[in-house]
Amino acid sequence: MTATPLPEHPDFLWRTPEPRSSYDVVIVGAGGHGLATAYYLARNHGITNVAVLEKGWLAGGNMARNTTIIRSNYLWDESAAIYEHALGLWERLPEELDYDFLFSQRGVLNLAHTLQDVREGVRRVNANRLNGVDAHWLEPDEAAKVCPILNVSPRTRYPVLGATFQPRAGIAKHDHVAWALARRADEMGVDLIQGCEVTGFLKDGDRVVGVETSRGRILAGRVGLAVAGHSSVLAERAGVRLPVQSHPLQALVSELHEPVHPTVVMSNHVHVYVSQAHKGELVMGAGVDAYNGYGQRGSFHVIERQMAAAVELFPVFARAHVLRTWGGIVDVTPDASPIIGTTPVEDLYVNCGWGTGGFKATPAAGWTFAHTIATGEPHPLNAPFALGRFTTGALIDEHGAAAVAH
Amino acid sequence: MLLISCPWCGPRDETEYHYGGQAHVPYPGNPADLTDEEWAAYVFYRDNPKGPFAERWMHGTGCRRWFNVLRDTVSYEVLAAYRLDEPRPALPGRADVHQPAEPAGGNR
Ligand SMILES: Cc1cc2nc3c(=O)[nH]c(=O)nc-3n(C[C@H](O)[C@H](O)[C@H](O)COP(=O)(O)OP(=O)(O)OC[C@H]3O[C@@H](n4cnc5c(N)ncnc54)[C@H](O)[C@@H]3O)c2cc1C
Ligand SMILES: [Zn+2]
């Protein structure tokens, strides 16, 4: 593995327009999902009279805080379809956007430490293959060939009994992804408006007709929410209740090291996941904090446990220092699957509930959300992810394959 | 880490407890009469406020009893802890809490 230099960050990738008084579509939230939605509204549907409103700065929410793992090895058909669509888009986006965001398909190992993990892993590999997703079951010695620093000794507390491997999985430079999408959306006429918080909704009966913002009223033909951890707080202001709970999720990085870690390793059971960033930091995450929270910081004992697991799995990490920790706020649904679709309020659409795993879905979330907003109907890929599933009971229970405890 | 006061054992670290989500969600009085929407609301929909939140905790490594905690979901301040047979305490004269402005981290 050789270190690739990062692309330069140009000074101005998008305009800074004043908000106009009305748009065909207003997207709330300029994270990866909001930006991808705006991009595909313009590219796939020719809808360019669009504003993306962001209370902070562009892609400063979870988009700036995630650990950038991209994979599509989910269990159920509905999830495999949407995450694999995303992976296919990731594979062509750098060329399409003319921006090298260092999408690196270095593969992902999901470790098994118990007999139940092994059974779940083998089952998922088979399910993935039936869905056209690349997946392999590896014995411990094969996993160690993929990742030589991985400790597969049987003498650890929770020995590695095997792993699933998806070779096409990987990581990307998250900020650059956002900037790449923002530049193209802007070029096609989308107004990206930062420092503009949506505080309420303008309604005409059961229909939304605009938003109240910290910079005044903006009328809109249709409104799409893509505000991640704040979905329920904002939707409530439109009179819509969402089955999501917001939890702090944190991550951390070490100082820079020579390339030692060639893939992505995730462990549900001992709960740590690690990759090495292009620059050289070891990037690590764990599970959400158990409690609801909006404080954008996580509990110290979560870090303590994740470090203990990391050092046992990768003894070489014992010499690494933690450089920085941070937290984001993720919105978690009862079945660990997202909600993308219509709401009981006409012309108001919601994209939320991606929990700990929405970065990998960014292009497909944008693709399907744009389709739903443009046509008023779900795309076949997001139809199963409708709000109504909590009433019909047609849940898509991805807790096992979500890979981060929540 | 949160410091939570079990009504029976006193103040202990968060790691001694298990989180149980929103408190004061009663089982439906007439379950047979509920519509699908009402069942969905009972099973899947919970409040998710930014501010004071009444929630259940269980003292797993102590007395193993469930109780309720009133906690601020922005500052993480534990405002009260009370037994299941006690009403949710009032919070007189409490100012609104605002989210602290924290810089983004991110893997740069
Ligand atoms: C620590 C951590 C690690 C993660 N690791 C991974 C990973 O490895 N792989 C993966 O696939 N996913 C990961 N995720 C999850 C992923 O980051 C999210 O699912 C995804 O970013 C959510 O979509 P988004 O990018 O649009 O959200 P965000 O980037 O959070 O965008 C929402 C935006 O809405 C804005 N907003 C909120 N309220 C308002 C308002 N009222 N008005 C205007 N704007 C508003 C926010 O400021 C924010 O910028 C991780 C998340 C965290 C926190
Ligand atoms: Zn106790």
XYZ file of C-alpha atoms and ligand atoms in Angstrom:
568
model
C 0.000 0.000 0.000
C 1.464 3.373 -0.933
C 0.350 6.710 0.464
C -1.511 8.740 -2.171
C -1.325 12.521 -1.867
C -4.656 14.181 -1.107
C -6.275 16.329 -3.789
C -5.947 20.074 -3.283
C -8.987 21.809 -1.858
C -9.852 24.651 -4.229
C -10.884 27.902 -2.551
C -14.324 28.296 -4.067
C -16.319 25.275 -5.146
C -19.759 26.831 -4.903
C -21.427 30.245 -4.807
C -22.749 31.809 -1.601
C -26.123 33.121 -2.763
C -28.763 34.983 -0.772
C -31.867 32.846 -0.296
C -34.574 33.642 -2.840
C -38.192 33.978 -1.755
C -39.294 30.732 -3.361
C -38.003 27.492 -4.881
C -39.517 24.445 -6.548
C -37.788 22.270 -3.959
C -36.219 23.107 -0.606
C -33.946 20.478 0.930
C -33.242 20.935 4.646
C -29.755 19.829 5.684
C -26.562 20.084 3.631
C -25.019 16.806 4.755
C -24.034 14.221 2.199
C -27.635 13.132 1.784
C -29.035 16.623 1.206
C -26.277 17.428 -1.284
C -26.656 14.136 -3.151
C -30.418 14.695 -3.321
C -29.912 18.158 -4.828
C -27.342 16.781 -7.274
C -29.649 14.004 -8.500
C -32.712 16.293 -8.593
C -30.767 18.363 -11.118
C -28.986 15.546 -12.939
C -31.709 12.896 -13.130
C -34.851 15.017 -13.119
C -33.809 18.412 -14.524
C -35.096 20.159 -11.377
C -32.623 22.945 -10.663
C -34.727 25.594 -8.928
C -33.611 24.064 -5.645
C -32.182 25.372 -2.381
C -30.323 23.318 0.195
C -30.628 25.034 3.595
C -28.010 24.305 6.242
C -28.082 25.640 9.810
C -24.323 25.330 10.244
C -21.738 24.941 7.552
C -21.910 22.696 4.541
C -21.426 19.030 5.503
C -20.405 19.933 9.067
C -22.781 17.428 10.718
C -22.387 13.657 10.656
C -20.899 13.982 7.192
C -17.814 15.559 8.797
C -17.753 13.142 11.735
C -18.169 9.657 10.309
C -15.583 6.939 9.842
C -16.286 6.710 6.089
C -16.833 2.975 5.761
C -18.590 1.962 2.557
C -19.935 -1.581 2.072
C -23.107 -3.304 0.877
C -23.034 -6.637 2.709
C -26.427 -6.267 4.404
C -28.696 -9.239 5.070
C -32.121 -8.527 3.618
C -32.987 -8.164 -0.071
C -34.302 -4.614 0.363
C -31.091 -3.442 2.063
C -28.771 -5.312 -0.287
C -30.548 -3.645 -3.207
C -30.217 -0.061 -1.964
C -26.697 -0.343 -0.496
C -25.435 -2.196 -3.567
C -26.961 0.513 -5.778
C -24.985 2.994 -3.684
C -21.774 1.004 -4.092
C -22.278 0.918 -7.864
C -22.719 4.699 -7.856
C -19.614 5.184 -5.658
C -17.625 3.225 -8.245
C -18.458 5.705 -10.990
C -18.924 8.970 -9.083
C -15.292 10.154 -8.972
C -15.236 10.221 -12.774
C -18.760 11.581 -13.110
C -18.075 14.400 -10.629
C -14.552 14.856 -11.929
C -13.207 14.860 -8.384
C -10.912 12.283 -6.895
C -12.301 11.735 -3.406
C -10.014 8.753 -2.871
C -12.633 6.027 -2.873
C -10.403 3.125 -1.909
C -11.877 -0.364 -2.371
C -9.636 -2.076 0.154
C -12.290 -4.504 1.395
C -13.969 -5.045 4.741
C -13.650 -7.928 7.189
C -16.546 -8.457 9.592
C -15.155 -10.680 12.339
C -16.942 -13.568 14.039
C -16.032 -14.392 17.656
C -18.815 -16.777 18.682
C -20.569 -19.733 17.110
C -23.612 -17.522 16.614
C -21.432 -14.892 14.867
C -20.108 -17.620 12.573
C -23.597 -18.786 11.674
C -24.811 -15.239 11.097
C -21.737 -14.484 8.973
C -22.067 -17.555 6.777
C -25.768 -16.912 6.344
C -25.079 -13.314 5.337
C -22.392 -14.335 2.828
C -24.920 -16.660 1.186
C -27.627 -14.010 1.224
C -25.199 -11.466 -0.254
C -24.228 -13.800 -3.101
C -27.862 -14.465 -3.959
C -28.239 -10.695 -4.220
C -25.204 -10.208 -6.452
C -23.112 -8.680 -3.667
C -19.482 -9.868 -3.526
C -18.921 -11.787 -0.292
C -16.648 -14.524 1.025
C -16.400 -16.504 4.226
C -12.804 -16.604 5.491
C -11.271 -18.907 8.070
C -9.024 -17.191 10.651
C -5.779 -17.875 8.746
C -7.338 -16.485 5.550
C -8.470 -13.372 7.407
C -4.921 -12.926 8.662
C -3.671 -13.015 5.077
C -5.985 -10.113 4.225
C -4.943 -8.213 7.355
C -1.564 -9.418 8.673
C -1.664 -7.277 11.852
C -4.885 -8.987 12.956
C -4.377 -11.224 15.975
C -6.043 -14.553 15.151
C -4.410 -16.447 17.999
C -6.833 -18.806 19.785
C -5.495 -17.488 23.102
C -7.319 -14.152 23.110
C -10.389 -13.587 25.249
C -12.694 -13.694 22.224
C -10.734 -15.512 19.495
C -11.429 -14.719 15.837
C -13.381 -17.750 14.557
C -13.672 -16.434 11.008
C -14.811 -13.402 9.051
C -16.969 -12.272 6.179
C -15.027 -10.402 3.511
C -16.397 -7.977 0.950
C -13.520 -7.014 -1.373
C -15.391 -4.122 -3.073
C -16.025 -2.344 0.235
C -13.761 0.489 1.338
C -13.442 4.076 2.478
C -13.563 7.536 0.859
C -12.581 11.059 1.878
C -15.897 12.232 3.262
C -15.285 15.999 3.033
C -14.190 15.680 -0.556
C -17.328 13.701 -1.385
C -19.442 16.543 -0.030
C -17.447 19.201 -1.854
C -17.597 17.220 -5.108
C -21.392 16.908 -4.915
C -21.765 20.534 -3.834
C -19.697 21.837 -6.748
C -21.733 19.980 -9.365
C -25.093 20.816 -7.769
C -24.067 24.478 -7.631
C -22.955 24.428 -11.273
C -26.365 23.131 -12.268
C -28.058 26.041 -10.479
C -28.801 24.714 -6.978
C -28.483 27.374 -4.237
C -26.441 26.069 -1.296
C -27.292 28.297 1.664
C -25.293 27.910 4.865
C -26.066 29.512 8.211
C -29.798 29.151 7.532
C -31.708 27.158 10.138
C -35.194 25.905 9.400
C -37.300 26.708 12.461
C -40.809 25.898 11.245
C -43.060 25.143 8.310
C -45.611 27.079 6.317
C -48.693 25.003 5.710
C -51.859 25.314 3.711
C -54.174 22.773 5.308
C -52.430 19.405 5.102
C -49.887 20.641 2.573
C -46.496 22.178 3.220
C -45.890 25.316 1.172
C -42.628 26.608 2.584
C -40.304 26.912 5.545
C -39.608 29.447 8.273
C -35.885 30.016 8.620
C -33.430 32.088 10.623
C -33.139 34.144 7.405
C -36.839 34.596 6.750
C -39.639 32.726 5.026
C -38.929 30.682 1.941
C -41.774 29.280 -0.147
C -41.357 25.846 -1.632
C -43.314 23.540 -3.925
C -41.883 20.568 -2.095
C -39.753 20.196 1.021
C -37.347 17.327 1.729
C -35.852 16.768 5.189
C -32.350 15.287 5.386
C -31.284 16.384 8.862
C -30.035 13.097 10.353
C -29.937 13.334 14.194
C -32.482 16.169 14.247
C -35.146 14.467 12.113
C -37.745 13.969 14.830
C -37.239 17.415 16.360
C -37.778 19.112 13.000
C -40.536 16.844 11.679
C -42.503 17.461 14.872
C -42.687 21.131 13.902
C -44.515 20.051 10.761
C -46.833 17.893 12.856
C -45.182 14.615 11.833
C -44.093 12.082 14.446
C -41.174 9.847 13.474
C -40.174 6.555 15.110
C -36.561 7.601 15.609
C -34.363 8.085 18.671
C -31.251 10.257 18.608
C -28.072 8.824 20.108
C -24.497 10.069 20.419
C -22.019 8.079 18.344
C -18.341 8.794 18.670
C -15.144 8.032 16.827
C -11.459 8.710 17.324
C -8.178 8.816 15.461
C -4.586 8.084 16.373
C -1.615 10.104 15.267
C -0.196 9.324 11.807
C 1.503 6.011 11.156
C 3.176 4.301 8.260
C 0.700 2.127 6.335
C 0.094 -0.938 8.547
C -3.586 -1.698 8.109
C -4.536 -2.595 4.517
C -8.304 -3.138 4.841
C -11.268 -2.296 7.085
C -11.926 -4.532 10.096
C -15.191 -4.491 12.025
C -16.128 -6.520 15.054
C -19.649 -6.531 16.392
C -18.895 -8.758 19.312
C -15.904 -7.079 20.956
C -17.053 -3.866 19.381
C -14.485 -1.876 17.609
C -13.937 -1.112 13.960
C -10.782 0.211 12.382
C -9.360 1.422 9.113
C -6.280 3.452 8.328
C -6.920 6.786 6.670
C -5.021 7.795 3.554
C -2.906 10.179 5.603
C -2.044 7.461 8.130
C -4.333 7.870 11.155
C -5.953 4.777 12.580
C -9.667 5.628 12.480
C -11.770 3.818 15.071
C -15.393 3.636 16.026
C -17.611 1.646 18.371
C -21.289 1.520 19.286
C -23.702 4.314 20.166
C -24.145 5.484 23.709
C -27.127 3.676 25.191
C -29.033 6.841 26.093
C -30.692 9.469 23.909
C -28.619 12.581 23.485
C -27.931 15.655 21.410
C -24.733 16.802 23.123
C -22.357 15.743 20.325
C -20.027 13.988 22.695
C -19.952 10.413 23.877
C -19.213 8.475 27.035
C -15.640 7.788 28.015
C -16.298 4.163 28.959
C -17.229 3.450 25.336
C -13.766 4.619 24.276
C -12.164 2.594 27.045
C -13.856 -0.619 25.875
C -13.205 -0.003 22.222
C -9.508 0.601 22.911
C -9.273 -2.596 24.957
C -10.818 -4.529 22.065
C -8.581 -2.813 19.514
C -5.382 -3.616 21.399
C -6.365 -7.247 21.782
C -7.210 -7.622 18.094
C -4.231 -5.541 16.936
C -1.437 -5.822 19.506
C 0.653 -3.409 17.421
C -1.815 -0.632 18.330
C -0.637 -0.691 21.940
C 1.974 1.883 20.976
C -0.440 4.252 19.229
C -1.744 7.407 20.866
C -5.255 8.761 20.590
C -5.092 12.148 18.980
C -8.705 13.246 18.800
C -12.187 12.011 19.709
C -15.498 13.517 18.635
C -19.184 12.697 18.494
C -22.098 12.989 16.127
C -25.816 12.512 16.655
C -27.432 9.659 14.764
C -31.134 8.875 14.420
C -31.963 5.253 15.035
C -35.160 3.449 13.996
C -36.673 0.373 15.676
C -35.505 -1.943 12.832
C -32.122 -0.265 12.194
C -33.198 0.618 8.647
C -33.753 4.091 7.201
C -36.996 5.870 6.386
C -37.119 7.467 2.917
C -40.410 8.586 1.528
C -43.607 10.533 1.892
C -45.104 11.789 5.162
C -48.712 12.371 6.220
C -48.147 16.037 5.216
C -48.491 16.522 1.464
C -45.357 17.692 -0.353
C -43.214 17.024 2.719
C -40.709 14.191 2.310
C -38.347 12.636 4.793
C -34.984 10.915 4.574
C -33.827 9.834 8.017
C -33.126 6.986 10.380
C -29.818 5.964 8.791
C -28.442 5.553 12.280
C -24.776 4.733 12.364
C -24.476 3.729 8.715
C -25.725 6.340 6.272
C -22.456 7.573 4.773
C -22.105 4.488 2.577
C -25.629 5.065 1.289
C -25.094 8.725 0.362
C -25.435 8.370 -3.443
C -28.380 5.940 -3.263
C -30.121 7.992 -0.587
C -29.801 11.019 -2.867
C -30.860 9.061 -5.950
C -34.030 7.606 -4.406
C -34.950 10.687 -2.353
C -34.629 12.880 -5.456
C -36.860 10.446 -7.358
C -39.466 10.490 -4.583
C -39.468 14.287 -4.366
C -39.527 14.756 -8.167
C -42.338 12.288 -8.833
C -44.201 12.202 -5.528
C -43.778 8.417 -5.591
C -41.085 6.165 -4.147
C -38.434 4.622 -6.365
C -38.590 0.786 -6.292
C -35.401 0.876 -4.189
C -36.865 3.021 -1.406
C -40.478 1.823 -1.521
C -39.834 -0.789 1.233
C -38.283 1.927 3.431
C -41.547 3.848 3.845
C -42.796 5.192 7.169
C -45.844 2.927 6.845
C -43.847 -0.215 7.586
C -44.100 0.468 11.307
C -47.868 0.136 10.990
C -47.992 -2.762 8.529
C -45.232 -4.629 10.346
C -43.156 -5.112 7.166
C -39.966 -4.253 9.047
C -36.465 -4.625 7.576
C -34.608 -5.799 10.642
C -30.948 -5.073 9.956
C -29.672 -4.986 13.537
C -27.324 -7.884 12.795
C -25.855 -6.510 9.580
C -25.833 -2.882 10.747
C -22.515 -3.777 12.420
C -22.665 -1.031 15.036
C -24.660 -1.701 18.172
C -27.819 0.316 18.379
C -19.791 9.057 32.136
C -23.070 9.815 33.850
C -23.401 9.689 37.621
C -26.866 8.347 38.369
C -28.430 8.070 41.788
C -30.302 4.804 42.267
C -33.241 5.492 44.629
C -32.159 2.458 46.699
C -28.345 2.351 46.394
C -27.335 5.961 45.866
C -24.970 7.521 43.308
C -23.171 5.059 41.013
C -21.438 5.203 37.629
C -23.469 4.871 34.449
C -21.754 1.548 33.665
C -23.629 -0.083 36.566
C -26.952 0.574 34.834
C -28.905 -0.582 31.823
C -30.864 1.947 29.747
C -34.558 1.318 29.141
C -35.789 4.210 26.993
C -38.754 6.488 27.617
C -40.571 6.249 30.942
C -44.318 6.615 31.581
C -45.477 4.640 28.530
C -48.426 2.653 29.892
C -49.549 -0.617 28.339
C -52.804 -0.007 26.427
C -55.857 -0.222 28.678
C -57.971 -2.122 26.125
C -55.464 -3.926 23.911
C -58.125 -5.754 21.883
C -59.642 -2.443 20.737
C -56.456 -0.913 19.332
C -56.132 -0.109 15.609
C -52.910 -0.949 13.743
C -51.940 2.729 13.986
C -52.450 2.718 17.740
C -50.401 -0.460 18.122
C -47.626 1.071 15.995
C -47.660 4.149 18.220
C -47.409 2.027 21.363
C -44.721 -0.361 20.081
C -42.502 1.831 17.896
C -43.045 5.528 18.582
C -41.331 7.242 21.497
C -40.614 10.866 22.356
C -37.167 12.123 21.399
C -36.982 15.578 22.972
C -34.066 17.975 22.996
C -34.098 18.868 26.710
C -35.536 17.177 29.820
C -36.558 13.552 29.185
C -38.093 11.026 31.599
C -36.452 7.669 30.996
C -36.057 4.244 32.598
C -32.824 2.839 33.974
C -32.130 -0.480 35.689
C -29.436 -0.913 38.312
C -27.926 -4.054 36.762
C -24.892 -4.526 38.978
C -26.618 -3.280 42.129
C -30.153 -3.867 43.386
C -31.364 -4.849 39.860
C -34.422 -2.644 40.206
C -35.941 -0.377 37.548
C -36.503 3.294 38.286
C -36.969 6.576 36.412
C -34.519 9.351 35.703
C -35.198 12.865 34.499
C -32.226 13.813 32.371
C -31.407 16.642 29.991
C -30.582 15.180 26.562
C -28.448 18.188 25.586
C -26.354 18.861 28.709
C -26.666 15.249 29.976
C -27.371 16.648 33.427
C -29.267 14.166 35.616
C -32.066 16.302 37.056
C -33.856 13.747 39.223
C -34.114 10.034 39.929
C -37.328 8.567 41.337
C -39.121 5.307 41.938
C -41.638 3.864 39.495
C -44.496 4.560 41.904
C -43.547 8.234 42.186
C -44.773 10.918 39.765
C -42.445 12.739 37.392
C -40.976 15.618 39.433
C -41.694 19.178 38.300
C -38.755 21.355 37.292
C -39.729 24.820 38.471
C -37.885 27.817 37.079
C -35.549 25.850 34.891
C -34.121 27.840 31.999
C -34.029 26.341 28.525
C -30.843 24.539 27.656
C -29.095 25.350 24.437
C -26.937 23.049 22.456
C -23.247 23.833 23.001
C -21.487 24.930 19.820
C -18.823 22.301 19.310
C -16.434 22.119 16.398
C -16.768 19.201 14.024
C -14.222 16.460 14.436
C -14.024 14.270 11.400
C -11.304 12.268 9.908
C -9.388 14.962 8.115
C -18.921 8.871 14.641
C -19.707 8.439 13.448
C -19.210 7.428 12.621
C -19.935 7.014 11.514
N -19.367 6.095 10.673
C -20.001 5.732 9.530
C -19.369 4.844 8.611
O -18.228 4.426 8.810
N -20.060 4.470 7.501
C -21.318 4.915 7.259
O -21.916 4.509 6.258
N -21.941 5.821 8.093
C -21.304 6.234 9.219
N -21.901 7.131 10.077
C -23.274 7.586 9.807
C -23.337 8.704 8.783
O -22.441 9.727 9.137
C -24.767 9.277 8.730
O -25.709 8.232 8.597
C -24.973 10.189 7.560
O -23.967 11.180 7.538
C -26.352 10.861 7.668
O -26.740 11.655 6.554
P -26.229 13.147 6.282
O -24.838 12.989 5.758
O -27.146 13.908 5.436
O -26.292 13.754 7.771
P -25.543 15.052 8.300
O -24.213 15.221 7.678
O -25.641 15.025 9.773
O -26.493 16.171 7.668
C -27.605 16.736 8.314
C -27.436 18.244 8.267
O -28.658 18.855 8.632
C -28.343 20.043 9.312
N -29.540 20.476 10.062
C -30.084 19.889 11.161
N -31.179 20.577 11.560
C -31.334 21.606 10.691
C -32.281 22.684 10.572
N -33.307 22.825 11.430
N -32.123 23.566 9.554
C -31.085 23.443 8.671
N -30.162 22.466 8.753
C -30.288 21.552 9.739
C -27.155 19.662 10.170
O -26.411 20.794 10.578
C -26.378 18.746 9.240
O -25.370 19.408 8.512
C -21.204 7.586 11.210
C -21.708 8.601 12.035
C -20.975 9.041 13.135
C -21.532 10.139 13.979
Zn -29.755 0.126 43.056
